[in-house]
PDB file of C-alpha atoms in Angstrom:
ATOM      1  CA  GLN A   1       8.158 -16.528   1.731  1.00 89.00           C
ATOM      2  CA  VAL A   2       7.866 -12.799   2.181  1.00 93.00           C
ATOM      3  CA  GLN A   3       6.851 -11.254   5.469  1.00 95.00           C
ATOM      4  CA  LEU A   4       5.255  -7.813   5.409  1.00 96.00           C
ATOM      5  CA  VAL A   5       4.689  -5.667   8.466  1.00 96.00           C
ATOM      6  CA  GLU A   6       2.686  -2.453   8.225  1.00 96.00           C
ATOM      7  CA  SER A   7       2.851   0.421  10.668  1.00 96.00           C
ATOM      8  CA  GLY A   8       1.843   4.056  10.917  1.00 96.00           C
ATOM      9  CA  GLY A   9      -1.919   3.826  11.021  1.00 95.00           C
ATOM     10  CA  GLY A  10      -4.017   5.800  13.455  1.00 96.00           C
ATOM     11  CA  SER A  11      -6.671   8.468  13.811  1.00 97.00           C
ATOM     12  CA  VAL A  12      -6.419  11.823  12.111  1.00 97.00           C
ATOM     13  CA  GLN A  13      -8.675  14.775  11.432  1.00 97.00           C
ATOM     14  CA  THR A  14     -10.037  15.532   7.999  1.00 97.00           C
ATOM     15  CA  GLY A  15      -7.398  17.292   5.957  1.00 97.00           C
ATOM     16  CA  GLY A  16      -4.573  15.790   7.978  1.00 97.00           C
ATOM     17  CA  SER A  17      -1.730  13.506   6.969  1.00 97.00           C
ATOM     18  CA  LEU A  18      -0.370  10.089   7.833  1.00 97.00           C
ATOM     19  CA  ARG A  19       2.500   8.004   6.560  1.00 98.00           C
ATOM     20  CA  LEU A  20       2.193   4.246   6.453  1.00 98.00           C
ATOM     21  CA  SER A  21       5.234   1.990   6.312  1.00 98.00           C
ATOM     22  CA  CYS A  22       5.582  -1.571   5.100  1.00 97.00           C
ATOM     23  CA  ALA A  23       8.750  -3.443   5.941  1.00 96.00           C
ATOM     24  CA  ALA A  24       9.492  -6.548   3.891  1.00 95.00           C
ATOM     25  CA  SER A  25      11.675  -9.433   4.986  1.00 92.00           C
ATOM     26  CA  GLY A  26      12.377 -12.963   3.914  1.00 90.00           C
ATOM     27  CA  TYR A  27      12.481 -13.825   0.201  1.00 82.00           C
ATOM     28  CA  THR A  28      12.880 -10.289  -1.091  1.00 74.00           C
ATOM     29  CA  TYR A  29      12.980 -11.469  -4.719  1.00 80.00           C
ATOM     30  CA  GLY A  30       9.261 -11.818  -4.162  1.00 84.00           C
ATOM     31  CA  THR A  31       8.843  -8.062  -3.893  1.00 90.00           C
ATOM     32  CA  ASN A  32       9.275  -6.925  -7.506  1.00 93.00           C
ATOM     33  CA  CYS A  33       5.939  -5.202  -7.135  1.00 96.00           C
ATOM     34  CA  MET A  34       4.606  -3.824  -3.885  1.00 97.00           C
ATOM     35  CA  GLY A  35       1.273  -2.229  -3.338  1.00 97.00           C
ATOM     36  CA  TRP A  36      -1.142  -0.688  -0.899  1.00 98.00           C
ATOM     37  CA  PHE A  37      -4.749  -1.710  -0.681  1.00 98.00           C
ATOM     38  CA  ARG A  38      -7.601  -0.731   1.586  1.00 97.00           C
ATOM     39  CA  GLN A  39     -10.819  -2.294   2.751  1.00 97.00           C
ATOM     40  CA  THR A  40     -13.838  -1.249   4.758  1.00 97.00           C
ATOM     41  CA  PRO A  41     -16.376  -3.630   6.295  1.00 94.00           C
ATOM     42  CA  GLY A  42     -18.742  -5.072   3.746  1.00 94.00           C
ATOM     43  CA  LYS A  43     -16.744  -3.858   0.764  1.00 96.00           C
ATOM     44  CA  GLU A  44     -14.211  -5.457  -1.483  1.00 96.00           C
ATOM     45  CA  ARG A  45     -10.544  -4.732  -1.033  1.00 96.00           C
ATOM     46  CA  GLU A  46      -9.446  -2.031  -3.450  1.00 95.00           C
ATOM     47  CA  GLY A  47      -6.071  -1.091  -4.826  1.00 96.00           C
ATOM     48  CA  VAL A  48      -4.676   2.285  -3.860  1.00 96.00           C
ATOM     49  CA  ALA A  49      -1.174   2.360  -5.284  1.00 97.00           C
ATOM     50  CA  ARG A  50       1.608   0.074  -6.397  1.00 97.00           C
ATOM     51  CA  ILE A  51       5.294   0.490  -7.127  1.00 97.00           C
ATOM     52  CA  ALA A  52       7.715  -1.485  -9.240  1.00 96.00           C
ATOM     53  CA  THR A  53      10.625  -1.777  -6.859  1.00 94.00           C
ATOM     54  CA  GLY A  54      13.202  -2.182  -9.605  1.00 92.00           C
ATOM     55  CA  SER A  55      12.282   0.762 -11.819  1.00 94.00           C
ATOM     56  CA  GLY A  56      10.443   2.882  -9.273  1.00 94.00           C
ATOM     57  CA  ASN A  57       7.449   3.216 -11.582  1.00 97.00           C
ATOM     58  CA  THR A  58       4.278   3.975  -9.678  1.00 97.00           C
ATOM     59  CA  TYR A  59       0.603   3.399 -10.359  1.00 97.00           C
ATOM     60  CA  TYR A  60      -2.360   4.967  -8.561  1.00 96.00           C
ATOM     61  CA  ALA A  61      -6.090   4.584  -8.295  1.00 94.00           C
ATOM     62  CA  ASP A  62      -7.833   7.634  -9.725  1.00 93.00           C
ATOM     63  CA  SER A  63      -9.491   8.342  -6.389  1.00 90.00           C
ATOM     64  CA  VAL A  64      -6.175   9.005  -4.645  1.00 91.00           C
ATOM     65  CA  LYS A  65      -4.065  10.684  -7.324  1.00 92.00           C
ATOM     66  CA  GLY A  66      -2.540  13.879  -6.039  1.00 93.00           C
ATOM     67  CA  ARG A  67      -3.188  13.038  -2.383  1.00 95.00           C
ATOM     68  CA  LEU A  68      -1.467   9.721  -1.735  1.00 96.00           C
ATOM     69  CA  THR A  69       2.109   8.953  -2.723  1.00 97.00           C
ATOM     70  CA  ILE A  70       3.833   5.588  -2.715  1.00 98.00           C
ATOM     71  CA  SER A  71       7.601   5.491  -2.331  1.00 97.00           C
ATOM     72  CA  GLN A  72      10.337   3.102  -1.342  1.00 96.00           C
ATOM     73  CA  ASP A  73      13.611   2.793   0.489  1.00 95.00           C
ATOM     74  CA  ASN A  74      15.336  -0.166  -1.093  1.00 89.00           C
ATOM     75  CA  ALA A  75      18.112  -0.180   1.496  1.00 91.00           C
ATOM     76  CA  LYS A  76      15.488  -0.792   4.175  1.00 91.00           C
ATOM     77  CA  ASN A  77      13.228  -3.012   2.040  1.00 92.00           C
ATOM     78  CA  THR A  78      10.447  -0.658   3.011  1.00 96.00           C
ATOM     79  CA  VAL A  79       7.610   0.907   1.075  1.00 97.00           C
ATOM     80  CA  TYR A  80       5.719   3.950   2.275  1.00 98.00           C
ATOM     81  CA  LEU A  81       2.323   5.476   1.628  1.00 98.00           C
ATOM     82  CA  GLN A  82       2.233   9.191   2.326  1.00 98.00           C
ATOM     83  CA  MET A  83      -1.371  10.258   2.728  1.00 97.00           C
ATOM     84  CA  ASN A  84      -2.238  13.957   2.599  1.00 97.00           C
ATOM     85  CA  SER A  85      -5.523  15.882   2.567  1.00 95.00           C
ATOM     86  CA  LEU A  86      -7.235  12.912   4.125  1.00 96.00           C
ATOM     87  CA  ARG A  87     -10.998  12.554   3.838  1.00 95.00           C
ATOM     88  CA  SER A  88     -13.508  10.546   5.802  1.00 95.00           C
ATOM     89  CA  GLU A  89     -13.836   8.175   2.850  1.00 94.00           C
ATOM     90  CA  ASP A  90     -10.160   7.258   3.273  1.00 96.00           C
ATOM     91  CA  THR A  91     -11.088   5.520   6.527  1.00 97.00           C
ATOM     92  CA  ALA A  92     -10.227   1.852   6.087  1.00 97.00           C
ATOM     93  CA  THR A  93      -7.864  -0.920   6.999  1.00 98.00           C
ATOM     94  CA  TYR A  94      -4.793  -0.501   4.811  1.00 98.00           C
ATOM     95  CA  TYR A  95      -2.881  -3.549   3.648  1.00 98.00           C
ATOM     96  CA  CYS A  96       0.554  -3.857   2.141  1.00 97.00           C
ATOM     97  CA  ALA A  97       1.109  -6.500  -0.510  1.00 97.00           C
ATOM     98  CA  ALA A  98       3.993  -7.867  -2.529  1.00 96.00           C
ATOM     99  CA  ASP A  99       4.411 -10.081  -5.553  1.00 95.00           C
ATOM    100  CA  PRO A 100       7.338 -11.329  -7.636  1.00 94.00           C
ATOM    101  CA  ARG A 101       5.671 -10.437 -10.934  1.00 94.00           C
ATOM    102  CA  LEU A 102       5.716  -7.156 -12.791  1.00 93.00           C
ATOM    103  CA  CYS A 103       3.202  -4.644 -11.481  1.00 94.00           C
ATOM    104  CA  THR A 104       1.569  -4.441 -14.887  1.00 91.00           C
ATOM    105  CA  ALA A 105       0.987  -8.206 -14.896  1.00 91.00           C
ATOM    106  CA  ILE A 106      -0.954  -8.335 -11.643  1.00 92.00           C
ATOM    107  CA  ALA A 107      -4.695  -7.960 -11.859  1.00 90.00           C
ATOM    108  CA  GLY A 108      -6.553  -6.361  -8.985  1.00 89.00           C
ATOM    109  CA  VAL A 109      -5.803  -7.931  -5.625  1.00 90.00           C
ATOM    110  CA  GLN A 110      -3.950 -10.973  -7.004  1.00 93.00           C
ATOM    111  CA  PHE A 111      -0.808 -10.354  -4.987  1.00 95.00           C
ATOM    112  CA  GLY A 112       0.985 -13.303  -3.446  1.00 94.00           C
ATOM    113  CA  TYR A 113       1.947 -11.870  -0.075  1.00 96.00           C
ATOM    114  CA  TRP A 114      -0.003  -9.711   2.352  1.00 97.00           C
ATOM    115  CA  GLY A 115       0.570  -7.892   5.591  1.00 97.00           C
ATOM    116  CA  GLN A 116      -1.799  -7.959   8.529  1.00 96.00           C
ATOM    117  CA  GLY A 117      -3.227  -4.484   7.904  1.00 96.00           C
ATOM    118  CA  THR A 118      -3.224  -1.206   9.781  1.00 97.00           C
ATOM    119  CA  GLN A 119      -6.277   0.889  10.591  1.00 97.00           C
ATOM    120  CA  VAL A 120      -6.641   4.460   9.383  1.00 98.00           C
ATOM    121  CA  THR A 121      -9.527   6.515  10.729  1.00 98.00           C
ATOM    122  CA  VAL A 122     -10.294  10.007   9.418  1.00 97.00           C
ATOM    123  CA  SER A 123     -12.898  12.085  11.216  1.00 95.00           C
TER     124      SER A 123
END
């Protein structure tokens, strides 16, 4: 099992920045791919970014390219999501996810492990 704990959410003004963290523990072989997703009430969960923890390759949703950056600190088993130039439409609950498969082999939200989520509000 992999345990994921997100932190760093909060309220920020439009144009501001936040950095989310996701600390992984447990069966860390299950974290070959880690990702960030977000969800608002009544909508499906959508992928924001993912990172292949071995190679460092990153993948982004078109809507966040250039504003959000996923990164990792392998020594801390932690993945980050740096969010800049935030917009009201970025308001959502953000979830961290992990999976033992390659990032390119995982469709949509089909990750095996999930964190509890952290709220981001932009106004």
